[in-house]
Coordinates of C-alpha atoms in Angstrom, one line a residue:
X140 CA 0.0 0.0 0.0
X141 CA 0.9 3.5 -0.5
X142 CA 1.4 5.6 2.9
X143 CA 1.7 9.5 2.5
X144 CA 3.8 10.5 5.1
X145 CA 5.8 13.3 6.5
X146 CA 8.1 12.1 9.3
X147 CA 8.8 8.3 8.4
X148 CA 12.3 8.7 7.5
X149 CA 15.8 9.9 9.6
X150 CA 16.9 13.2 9.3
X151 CA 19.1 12.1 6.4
X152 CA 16.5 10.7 4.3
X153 CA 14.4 13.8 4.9
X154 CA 17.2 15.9 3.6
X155 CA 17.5 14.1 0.6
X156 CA 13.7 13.5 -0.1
X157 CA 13.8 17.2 0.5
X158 CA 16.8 17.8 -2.6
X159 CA 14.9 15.5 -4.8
X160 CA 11.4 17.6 -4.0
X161 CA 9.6 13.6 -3.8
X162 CA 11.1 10.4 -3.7
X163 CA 9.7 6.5 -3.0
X164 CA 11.6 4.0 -0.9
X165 CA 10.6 0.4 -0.4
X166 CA 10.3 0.0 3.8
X167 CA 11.7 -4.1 3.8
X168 CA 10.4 -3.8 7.5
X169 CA 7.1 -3.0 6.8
X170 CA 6.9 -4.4 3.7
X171 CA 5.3 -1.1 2.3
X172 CA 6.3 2.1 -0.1
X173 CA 5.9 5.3 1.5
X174 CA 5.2 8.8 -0.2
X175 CA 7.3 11.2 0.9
X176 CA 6.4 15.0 0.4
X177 CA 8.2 18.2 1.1
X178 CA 8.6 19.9 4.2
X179 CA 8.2 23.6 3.9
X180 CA 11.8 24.8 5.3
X181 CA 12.2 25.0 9.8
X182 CA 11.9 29.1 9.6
X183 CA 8.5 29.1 8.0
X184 CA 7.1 26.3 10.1
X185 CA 8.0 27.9 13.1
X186 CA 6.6 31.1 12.0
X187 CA 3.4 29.2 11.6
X188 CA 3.1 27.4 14.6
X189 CA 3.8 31.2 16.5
X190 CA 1.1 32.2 14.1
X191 CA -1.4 29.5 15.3
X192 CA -0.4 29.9 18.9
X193 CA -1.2 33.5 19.1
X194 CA -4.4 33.1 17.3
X195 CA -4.8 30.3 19.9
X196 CA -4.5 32.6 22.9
X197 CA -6.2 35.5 21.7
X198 CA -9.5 33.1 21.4
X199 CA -9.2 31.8 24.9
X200 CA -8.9 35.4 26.1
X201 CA -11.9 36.7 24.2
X202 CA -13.7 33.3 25.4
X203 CA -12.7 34.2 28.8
X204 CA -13.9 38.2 28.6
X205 CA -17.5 37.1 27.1
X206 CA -17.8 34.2 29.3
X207 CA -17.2 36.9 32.4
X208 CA -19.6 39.2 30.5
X209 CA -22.6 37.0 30.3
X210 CA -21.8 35.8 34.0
X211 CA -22.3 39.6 35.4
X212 CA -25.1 40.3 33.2
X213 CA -27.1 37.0 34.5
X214 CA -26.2 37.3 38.2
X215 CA -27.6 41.1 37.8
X216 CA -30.2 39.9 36.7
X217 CA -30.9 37.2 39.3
X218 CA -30.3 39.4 41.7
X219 CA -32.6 42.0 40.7
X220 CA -35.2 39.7 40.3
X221 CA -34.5 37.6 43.8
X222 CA -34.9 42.0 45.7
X223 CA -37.7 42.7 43.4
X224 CA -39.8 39.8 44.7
X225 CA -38.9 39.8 48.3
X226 CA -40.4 43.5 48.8
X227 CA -42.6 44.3 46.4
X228 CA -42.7 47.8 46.3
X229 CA -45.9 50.8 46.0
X230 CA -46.0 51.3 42.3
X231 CA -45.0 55.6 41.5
X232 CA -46.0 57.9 39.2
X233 CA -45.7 57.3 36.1
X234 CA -45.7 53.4 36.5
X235 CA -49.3 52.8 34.9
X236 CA -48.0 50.0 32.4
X237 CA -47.1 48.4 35.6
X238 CA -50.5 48.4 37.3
X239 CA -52.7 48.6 33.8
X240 CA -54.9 45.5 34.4
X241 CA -54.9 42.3 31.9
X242 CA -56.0 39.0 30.9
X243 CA -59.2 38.9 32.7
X244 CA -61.0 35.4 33.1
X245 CA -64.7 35.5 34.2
X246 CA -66.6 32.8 36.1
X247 CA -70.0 32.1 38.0
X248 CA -69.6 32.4 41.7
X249 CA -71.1 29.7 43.2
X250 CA -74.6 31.8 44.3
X251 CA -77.4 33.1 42.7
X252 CA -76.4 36.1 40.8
X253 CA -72.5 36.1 42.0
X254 CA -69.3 36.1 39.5
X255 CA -66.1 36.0 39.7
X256 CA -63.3 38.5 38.2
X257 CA -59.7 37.5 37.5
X258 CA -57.2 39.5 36.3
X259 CA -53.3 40.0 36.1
X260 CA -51.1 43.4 37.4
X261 CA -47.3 43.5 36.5
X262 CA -46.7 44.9 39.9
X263 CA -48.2 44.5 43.7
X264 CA -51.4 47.3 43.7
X265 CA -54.4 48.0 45.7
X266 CA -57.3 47.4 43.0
X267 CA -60.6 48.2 43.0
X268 CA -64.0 46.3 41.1
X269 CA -67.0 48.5 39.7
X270 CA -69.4 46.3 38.7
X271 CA -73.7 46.6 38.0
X272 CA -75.8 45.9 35.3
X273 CA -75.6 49.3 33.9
X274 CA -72.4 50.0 32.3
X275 CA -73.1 53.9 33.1
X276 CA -73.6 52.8 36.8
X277 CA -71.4 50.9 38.2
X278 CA -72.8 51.1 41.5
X279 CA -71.3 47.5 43.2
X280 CA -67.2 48.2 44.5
X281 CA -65.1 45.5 45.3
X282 CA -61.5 46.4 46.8
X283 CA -58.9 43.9 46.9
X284 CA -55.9 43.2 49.5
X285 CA -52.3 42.2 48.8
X286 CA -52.2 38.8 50.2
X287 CA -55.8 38.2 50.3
X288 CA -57.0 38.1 47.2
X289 CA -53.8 38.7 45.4
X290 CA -51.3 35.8 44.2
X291 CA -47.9 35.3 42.0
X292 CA -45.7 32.7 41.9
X293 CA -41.7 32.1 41.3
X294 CA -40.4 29.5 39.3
X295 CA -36.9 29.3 39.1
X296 CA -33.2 26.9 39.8
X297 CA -33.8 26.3 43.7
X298 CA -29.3 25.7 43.7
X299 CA -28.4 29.1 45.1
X300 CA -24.9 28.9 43.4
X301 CA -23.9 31.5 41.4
X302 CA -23.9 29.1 38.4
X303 CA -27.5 28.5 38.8
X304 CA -28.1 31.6 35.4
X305 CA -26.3 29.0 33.2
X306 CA -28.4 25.9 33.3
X307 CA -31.1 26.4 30.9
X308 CA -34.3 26.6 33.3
X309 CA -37.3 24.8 32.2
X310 CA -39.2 27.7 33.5
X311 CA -38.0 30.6 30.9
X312 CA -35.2 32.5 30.6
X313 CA -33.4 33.0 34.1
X314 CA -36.1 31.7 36.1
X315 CA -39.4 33.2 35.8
X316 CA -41.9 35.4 37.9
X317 CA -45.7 35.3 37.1
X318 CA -47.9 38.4 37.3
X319 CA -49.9 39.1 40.0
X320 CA -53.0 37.8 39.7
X321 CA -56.1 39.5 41.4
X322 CA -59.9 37.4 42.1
X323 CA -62.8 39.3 43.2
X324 CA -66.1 38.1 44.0
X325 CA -68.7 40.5 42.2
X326 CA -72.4 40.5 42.7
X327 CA -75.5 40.5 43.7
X328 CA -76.6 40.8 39.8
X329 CA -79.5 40.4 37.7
X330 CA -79.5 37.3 35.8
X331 CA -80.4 36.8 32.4
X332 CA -79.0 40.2 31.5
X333 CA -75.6 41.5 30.9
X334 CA -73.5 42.5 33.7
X335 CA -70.4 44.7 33.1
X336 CA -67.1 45.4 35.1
X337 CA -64.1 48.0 35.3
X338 CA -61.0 47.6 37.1
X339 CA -58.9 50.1 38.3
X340 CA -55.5 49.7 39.7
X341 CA -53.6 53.1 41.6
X342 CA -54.4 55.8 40.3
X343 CA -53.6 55.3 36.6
X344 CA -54.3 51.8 35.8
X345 CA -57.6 51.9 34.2
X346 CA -59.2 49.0 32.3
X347 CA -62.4 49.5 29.8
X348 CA -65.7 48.5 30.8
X349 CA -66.0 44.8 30.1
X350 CA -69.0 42.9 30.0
X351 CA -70.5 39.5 30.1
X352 CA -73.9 37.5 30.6
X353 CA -75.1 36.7 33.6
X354 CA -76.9 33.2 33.5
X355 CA -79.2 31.8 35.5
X356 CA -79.0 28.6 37.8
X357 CA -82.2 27.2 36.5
X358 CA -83.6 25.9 33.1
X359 CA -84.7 28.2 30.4
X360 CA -88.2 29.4 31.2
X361 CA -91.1 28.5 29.1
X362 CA -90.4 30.5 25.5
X363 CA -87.2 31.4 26.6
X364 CA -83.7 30.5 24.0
X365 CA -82.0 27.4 25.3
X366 CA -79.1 27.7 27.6
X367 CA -75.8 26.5 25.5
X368 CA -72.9 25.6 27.0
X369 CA -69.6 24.9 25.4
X370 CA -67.6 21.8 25.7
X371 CA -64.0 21.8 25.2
X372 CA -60.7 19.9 26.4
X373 CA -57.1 19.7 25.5
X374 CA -57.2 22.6 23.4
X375 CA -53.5 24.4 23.8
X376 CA -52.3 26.9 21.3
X377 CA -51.7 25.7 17.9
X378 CA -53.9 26.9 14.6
X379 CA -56.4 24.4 15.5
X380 CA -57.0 25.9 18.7
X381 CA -57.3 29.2 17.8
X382 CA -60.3 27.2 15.2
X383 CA -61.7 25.8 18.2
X384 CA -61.5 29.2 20.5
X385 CA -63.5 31.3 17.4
X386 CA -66.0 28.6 16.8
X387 CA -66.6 28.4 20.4
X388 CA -67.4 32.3 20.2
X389 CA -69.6 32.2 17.0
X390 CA -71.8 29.8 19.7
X391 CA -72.3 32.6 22.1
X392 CA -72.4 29.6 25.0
X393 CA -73.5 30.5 28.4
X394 CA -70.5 29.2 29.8
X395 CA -67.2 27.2 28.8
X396 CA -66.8 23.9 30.5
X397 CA -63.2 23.2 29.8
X398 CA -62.2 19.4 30.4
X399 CA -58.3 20.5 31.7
X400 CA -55.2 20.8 29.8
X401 CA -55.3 24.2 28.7
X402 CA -52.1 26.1 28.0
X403 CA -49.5 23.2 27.3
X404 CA -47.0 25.4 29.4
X405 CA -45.0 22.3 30.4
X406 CA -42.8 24.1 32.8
X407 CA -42.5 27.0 30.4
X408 CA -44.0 29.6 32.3
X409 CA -44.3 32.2 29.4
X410 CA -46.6 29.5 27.6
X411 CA -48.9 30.4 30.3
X412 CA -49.0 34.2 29.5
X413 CA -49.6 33.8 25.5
X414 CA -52.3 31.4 26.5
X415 CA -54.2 34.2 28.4
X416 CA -53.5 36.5 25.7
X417 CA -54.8 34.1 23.1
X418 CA -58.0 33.5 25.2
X419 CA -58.7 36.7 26.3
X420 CA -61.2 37.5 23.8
X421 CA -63.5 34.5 25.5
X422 CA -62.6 34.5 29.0
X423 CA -63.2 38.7 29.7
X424 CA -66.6 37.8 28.4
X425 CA -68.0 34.3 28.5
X426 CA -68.1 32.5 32.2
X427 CA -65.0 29.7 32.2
X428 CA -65.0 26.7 34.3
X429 CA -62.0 24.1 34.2
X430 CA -60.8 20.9 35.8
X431 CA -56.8 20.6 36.1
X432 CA -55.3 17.6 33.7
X433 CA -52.1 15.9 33.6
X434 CA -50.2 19.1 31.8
X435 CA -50.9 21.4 34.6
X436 CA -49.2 19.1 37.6
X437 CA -46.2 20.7 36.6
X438 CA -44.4 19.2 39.8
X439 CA -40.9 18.4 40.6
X440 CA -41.0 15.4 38.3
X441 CA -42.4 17.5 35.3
X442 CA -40.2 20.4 35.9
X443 CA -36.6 19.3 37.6
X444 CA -35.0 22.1 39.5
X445 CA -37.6 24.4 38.7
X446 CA -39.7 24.4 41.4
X447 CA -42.6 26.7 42.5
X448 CA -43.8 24.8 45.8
X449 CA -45.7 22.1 44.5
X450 CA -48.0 21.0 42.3
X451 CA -50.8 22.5 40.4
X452 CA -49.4 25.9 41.4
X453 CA -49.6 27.9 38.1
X454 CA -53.1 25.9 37.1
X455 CA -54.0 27.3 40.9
X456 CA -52.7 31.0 40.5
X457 CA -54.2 31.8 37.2
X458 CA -57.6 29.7 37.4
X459 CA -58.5 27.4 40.4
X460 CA -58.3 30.4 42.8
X461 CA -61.5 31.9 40.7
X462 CA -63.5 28.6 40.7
X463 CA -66.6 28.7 43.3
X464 CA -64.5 26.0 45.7
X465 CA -65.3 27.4 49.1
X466 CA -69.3 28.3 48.0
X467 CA -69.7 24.2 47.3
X468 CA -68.0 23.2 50.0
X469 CA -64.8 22.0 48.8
X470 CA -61.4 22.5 50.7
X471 CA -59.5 22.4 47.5
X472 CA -60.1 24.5 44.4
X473 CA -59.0 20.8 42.3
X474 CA -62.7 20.2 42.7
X475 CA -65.8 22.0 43.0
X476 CA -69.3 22.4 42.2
X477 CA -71.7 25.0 40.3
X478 CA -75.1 25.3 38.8
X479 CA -75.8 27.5 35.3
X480 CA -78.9 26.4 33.2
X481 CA -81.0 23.5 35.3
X482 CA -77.3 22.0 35.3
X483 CA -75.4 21.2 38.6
X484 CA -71.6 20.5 37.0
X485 CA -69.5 18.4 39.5
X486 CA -65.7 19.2 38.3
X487 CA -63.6 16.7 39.7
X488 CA -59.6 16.2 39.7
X489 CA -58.3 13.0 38.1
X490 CA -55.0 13.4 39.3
X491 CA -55.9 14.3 43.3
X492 CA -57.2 11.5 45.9
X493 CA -60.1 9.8 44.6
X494 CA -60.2 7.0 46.7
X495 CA -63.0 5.5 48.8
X496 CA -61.5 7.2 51.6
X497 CA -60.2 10.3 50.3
X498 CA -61.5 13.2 50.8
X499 CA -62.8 14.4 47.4
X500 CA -64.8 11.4 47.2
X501 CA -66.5 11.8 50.6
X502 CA -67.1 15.3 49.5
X503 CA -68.5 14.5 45.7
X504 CA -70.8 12.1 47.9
X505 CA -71.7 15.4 50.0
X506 CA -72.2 17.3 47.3
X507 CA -74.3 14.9 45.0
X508 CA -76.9 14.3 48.2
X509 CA -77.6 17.8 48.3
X510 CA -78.6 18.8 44.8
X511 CA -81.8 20.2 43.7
X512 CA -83.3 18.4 41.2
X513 CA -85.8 21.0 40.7
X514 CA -83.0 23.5 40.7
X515 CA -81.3 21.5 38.3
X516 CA -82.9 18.3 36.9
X517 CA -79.2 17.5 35.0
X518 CA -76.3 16.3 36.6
X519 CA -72.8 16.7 34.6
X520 CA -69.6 15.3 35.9
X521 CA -66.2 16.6 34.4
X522 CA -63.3 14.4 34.2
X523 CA -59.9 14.8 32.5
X524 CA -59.3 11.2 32.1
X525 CA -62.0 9.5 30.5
X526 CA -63.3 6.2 32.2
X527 CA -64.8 4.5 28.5
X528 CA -62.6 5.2 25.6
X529 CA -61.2 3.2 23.2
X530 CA -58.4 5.0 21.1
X531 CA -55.2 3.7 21.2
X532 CA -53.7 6.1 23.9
X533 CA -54.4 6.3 27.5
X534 CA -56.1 3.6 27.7
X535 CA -56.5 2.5 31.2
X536 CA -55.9 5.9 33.1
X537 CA -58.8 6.4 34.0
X538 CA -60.2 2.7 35.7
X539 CA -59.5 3.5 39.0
X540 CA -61.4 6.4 39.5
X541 CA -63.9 4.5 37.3
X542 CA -63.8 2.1 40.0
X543 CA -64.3 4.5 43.0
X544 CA -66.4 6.5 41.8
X545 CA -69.2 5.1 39.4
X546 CA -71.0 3.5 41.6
X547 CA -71.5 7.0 43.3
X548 CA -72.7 8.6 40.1
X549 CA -75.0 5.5 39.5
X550 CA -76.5 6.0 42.8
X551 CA -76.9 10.2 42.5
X552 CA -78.4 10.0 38.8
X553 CA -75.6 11.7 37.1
X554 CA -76.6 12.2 33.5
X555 CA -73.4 13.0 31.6
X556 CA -69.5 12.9 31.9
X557 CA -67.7 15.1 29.8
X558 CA -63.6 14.1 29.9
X559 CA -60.7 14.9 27.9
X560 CA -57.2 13.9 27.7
X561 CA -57.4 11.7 24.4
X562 CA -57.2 13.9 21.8
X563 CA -60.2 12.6 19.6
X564 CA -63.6 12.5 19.8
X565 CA -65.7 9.7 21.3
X566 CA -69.2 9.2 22.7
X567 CA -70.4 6.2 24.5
X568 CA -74.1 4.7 24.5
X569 CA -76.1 5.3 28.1
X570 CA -74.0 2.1 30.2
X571 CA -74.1 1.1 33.7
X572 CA -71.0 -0.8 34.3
X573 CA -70.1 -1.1 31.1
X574 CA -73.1 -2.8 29.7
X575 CA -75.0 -0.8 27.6
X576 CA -78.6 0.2 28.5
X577 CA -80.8 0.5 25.4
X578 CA -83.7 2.6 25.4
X579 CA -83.3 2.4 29.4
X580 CA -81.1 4.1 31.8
X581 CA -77.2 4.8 32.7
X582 CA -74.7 7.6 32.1
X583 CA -73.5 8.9 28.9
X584 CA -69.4 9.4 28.6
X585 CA -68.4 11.6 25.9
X586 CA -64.2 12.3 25.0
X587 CA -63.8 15.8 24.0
X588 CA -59.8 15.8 24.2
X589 CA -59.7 16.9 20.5
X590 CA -59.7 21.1 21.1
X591 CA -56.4 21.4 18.6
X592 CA -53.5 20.9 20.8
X593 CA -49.7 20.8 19.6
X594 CA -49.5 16.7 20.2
X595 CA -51.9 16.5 17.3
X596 CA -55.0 14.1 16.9
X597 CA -54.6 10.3 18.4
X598 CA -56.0 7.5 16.0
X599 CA -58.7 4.3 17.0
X600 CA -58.3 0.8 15.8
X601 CA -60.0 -1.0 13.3
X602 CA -64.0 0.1 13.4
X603 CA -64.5 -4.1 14.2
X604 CA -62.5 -3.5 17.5
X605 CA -65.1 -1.4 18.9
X606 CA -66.9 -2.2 21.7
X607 CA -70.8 -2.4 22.1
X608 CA -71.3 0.4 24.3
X609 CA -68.9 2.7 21.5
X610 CA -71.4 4.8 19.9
X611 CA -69.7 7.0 17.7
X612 CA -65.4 7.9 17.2
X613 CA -63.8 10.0 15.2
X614 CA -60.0 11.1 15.4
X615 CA -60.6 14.8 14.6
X616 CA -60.0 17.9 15.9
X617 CA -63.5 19.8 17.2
X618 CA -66.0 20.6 20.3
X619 CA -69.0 19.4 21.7
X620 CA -71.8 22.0 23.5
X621 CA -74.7 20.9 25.7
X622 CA -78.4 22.9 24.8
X623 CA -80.5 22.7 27.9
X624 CA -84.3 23.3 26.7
X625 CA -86.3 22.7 30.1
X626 CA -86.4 20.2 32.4
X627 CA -86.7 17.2 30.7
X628 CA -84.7 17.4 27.4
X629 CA -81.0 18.3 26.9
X630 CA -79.0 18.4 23.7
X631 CA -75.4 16.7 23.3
X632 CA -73.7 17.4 20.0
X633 CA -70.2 17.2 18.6
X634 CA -69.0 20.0 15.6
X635 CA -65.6 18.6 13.5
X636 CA -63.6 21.5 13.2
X637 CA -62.9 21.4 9.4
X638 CA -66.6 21.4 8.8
X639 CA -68.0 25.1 8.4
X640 CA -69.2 26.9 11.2
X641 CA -73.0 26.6 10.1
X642 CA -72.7 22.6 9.1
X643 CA -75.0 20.1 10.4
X644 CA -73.1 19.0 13.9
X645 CA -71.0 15.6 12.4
X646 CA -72.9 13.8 16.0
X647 CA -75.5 14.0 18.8
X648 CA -77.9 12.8 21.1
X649 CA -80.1 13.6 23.5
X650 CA -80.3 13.8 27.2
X651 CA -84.0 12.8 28.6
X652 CA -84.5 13.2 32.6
X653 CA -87.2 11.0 32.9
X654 CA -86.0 10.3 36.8
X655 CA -87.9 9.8 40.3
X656 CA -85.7 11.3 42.5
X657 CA -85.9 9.4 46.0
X658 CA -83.1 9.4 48.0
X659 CA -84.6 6.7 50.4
X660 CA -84.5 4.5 46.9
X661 CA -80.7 4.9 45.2
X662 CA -82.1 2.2 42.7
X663 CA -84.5 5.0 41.7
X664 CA -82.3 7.3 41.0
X665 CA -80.5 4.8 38.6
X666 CA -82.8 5.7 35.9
X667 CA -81.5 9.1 35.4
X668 CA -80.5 9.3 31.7
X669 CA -82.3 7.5 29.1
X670 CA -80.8 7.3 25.4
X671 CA -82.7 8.8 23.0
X672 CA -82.6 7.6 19.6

């Protein structure tokens, strides 16, 4: 073989290959020929190597000066943040960007006539809610307290070393610090009429006069619209949500009953932020009621080092603080309760205690005992895992709180359960147990996981897979609503989102409350929905 080479041969040979400008000589020790080019003379190779040295040294030292840079900028940074949030300061003249009030989420407040306002400040101020059903007399005032009804969060590297800047957090840029997030409880208003609100923050942080509809807790009367109510789950911020979040507005709903996973944030706290901007054109005017899913645990095993003191606490910050917790006798604002439109919603946690023993499931049994079936003759349970479903994903999650909790909503009449987390659309025949109850009584499930998020649409198996109590599947992006006409008749349907906004709904059924509620007899109250075909 042939072996280009510049240092195989002795000093002499070099000199000679060097005379001869090339030269081959047969190695009888290797049994090889080597190729022996010319060496440009000693002074200009060492010349070069100087050259390359110096280069050499001048990039370490310009390394070394940006690498000191970027370290003083960062821990600057960090340490302006770190003094900023310790003491929050009383915003000055001049500040009004800081204390102009944003990304306002409206919902129902557990009473007759009450509603709940949420929105964000930049900075710590005293607020004050103007509210009526006049939007030239805002006669009702709400103030709010720092501490009370006021809440941020910090999500940052817990490792107090001054290296901490340089690992990428999962939280943002250099650890991240949330707005500060006001609730105030508004009301008494009239219902069935519009009721609008102003916020005002110091003394130059004004917001426009917002409005929203006030609905009733009670069924339509007789001659009146249906109530609509939208139906949504898993919906994130992609091009198919923002499909979903318009069509959802064309409907004009009621209310939004939002089956959990709703910004995708995944530890990437500014995720959080464009998802309220993106939804702000629903939730300033249309009441919005969500269940946490798996996305918003964000916890120590989600998010590493960047920690915010537990679970749930952005999904708890920006939303679960609003929900009507305390007014339906929950200790944890994971679960609640709340009537709008003859319709008593039960929004449960799938990923809290939900054991027999637990104290979510003592308290759905609490809450379930006490409802008003003239009130509200329909029963709704909200889910993020779904407890029928057969796509290919998930399957599974959601058995044991199937298991514990079923026989509850057998026993209480619950009519419907709306869940996400699959992102398709299923609905399941009336079952009781899993066996399917034609033309008699049982629950409904329905999968509406399939709002547009960034993980895309999950496929079924073969149509001959499909169960008996499968009624109707479809891996597609979309939304469900629920029409409420009066006591006895409700209105499931599913719209695909590629169809137009005016097109025949691509599935439906309806909801008949036929029930005798006696709460002496559970087996009664067994035969709350019956499939209507």
């Amino acid at each position: 073989s042939l072996v280009q080479t510049r240092h195989f041969f002795p000093r002499k040979m070099h000199a000679l290959s060097t005379a001869a400008g090339a030269a081959v000589v047969a190695s009888t020790a290797y049994n090889a020929v080597a190729v022996v080019e010319p060496l440009p003379p000693p002074a200009v190779a060492n010349r070069e190597k100087i050259r390359l040295r110096s280069r050499r040294r001048t990039y370490m030292h310009l390394t070394g000066i940006a690498f000191m840079v970027i370290a003083l900028i960062c821990m600057t940074v960090s340490i302006f943040q770190h003094v900023a949030h310790l003491a929050p300061t009383k915003i000055q003249a001049g500040g009004a960007a800081l204390v102009l009030p944003y990304n306002f989420v409206v919902a129902l407040g557990g009473e007759d006539g009450y509603a709940r306002v949420s929105f964000t400040t930049k900075a710590p101020a005293e607020c004050t809610v103007s509210f009526g059903n006049d939007a030239a007399h805002l006669v009702g005032k709400v103030s709010l307290s720092w501490g009370g009804d006021v809440a941020s969060y910090v999500c940052q590297d817990t490792d107090p070393s001054w290296l901490w800047p340089f690992a990428w957090s999962k939280c943002g840029p250099i650890g991240y610090h949330s707005g500060y997030v006001n609730v105030a409880k508004i009301g008494p208003l009239q219902v069935n009429q519009f009721a609008y609100y102003q916020v005002r923050c110091g003394s130059d942080g004004t917001s426009s006069v917002q409005r929203f509809f006030m609905p009733a807790a009670t069924v339509p009367a007789a001659g009146d619209k249906p109530v609509t109510l939208a139906l949504i789950g898993d919906v994130g911020q992609t091009i198919h949500s923002n499909l979903t979040y318009h069509r959802v507005a064309a409907m004009k709903p009621h209310a939004i009953i939002d089956a959990g996973d709703l910004s995708y944030a995944d530890c990437w706290q500014p995720r959080w932020d464009s998802y309220a901007n993106m939804v702000e054109h629903l939730s300033q005017t249309t009441p919005w009621h969500s269940v946490p899913g798996n996305h918003e645990i964000e916890g120590v095993e989600d998010c590493g080092y960047a920690m915010m003191g537990g679970e749930f606490v952005p999904y708890k910050v920006r939303r679960a603080r609003a929900m009507p917790f305390v007014e339906s006798g929950s200790s944890d604002p994971l679960y609640y309760s709340f009537d709008v439109g003859g319709v008593h919603f039960v929004m449960l946690s799938s990923y809290s205690d939900y054991s027999p023993l637990s104290a979510q499931h003592a308290w759905l049994r609490r809450d379930l005992s006490r409802v008003n079936h003239t009130r509200t003759p329909f029963i709704v349970a909200v889910t993020h895992a779904p407890w029928y479903q057969t796509n290919v994903m998930h399957q599974g999650e959601g058995d044991a709180m199937k298991a514990s909790m079923e026989g509850v909503f057998l026993e209480y009449g619950v009519h419907l359960v709306v869940s996400g987390h699959v992102h398709a659309y299923e609905r399941v025949h009336a079952v009781s147990s899993g066996a399917v109850l034609n033309q008699t009584c049982g629950i409904q499930y329905v999968v509406v996981g399939d709002g547009g998020n960034r993980e895309g649409v999950y496929p079924f198996p073969s149509a001959d897979t499909a169960p008996e109590w499968s009624a109707y599947r479809e891996a597609a992006y979309g939304h469900g609503s629920l029409k409420v006409f009066n006591s006895t008749h409700a209105q499931f349907q599913w719209h695909r989102g590629a169809d137009a906004a005016t097109a025949t709904p691509a599935d439906e059924s309806w909801l008949v409350n036929n029930q005798v509620h006696d709460r002496h007899h559970p087996e009664a109250r067994r035969s709350s929905l019956c499939h209507h075909v």
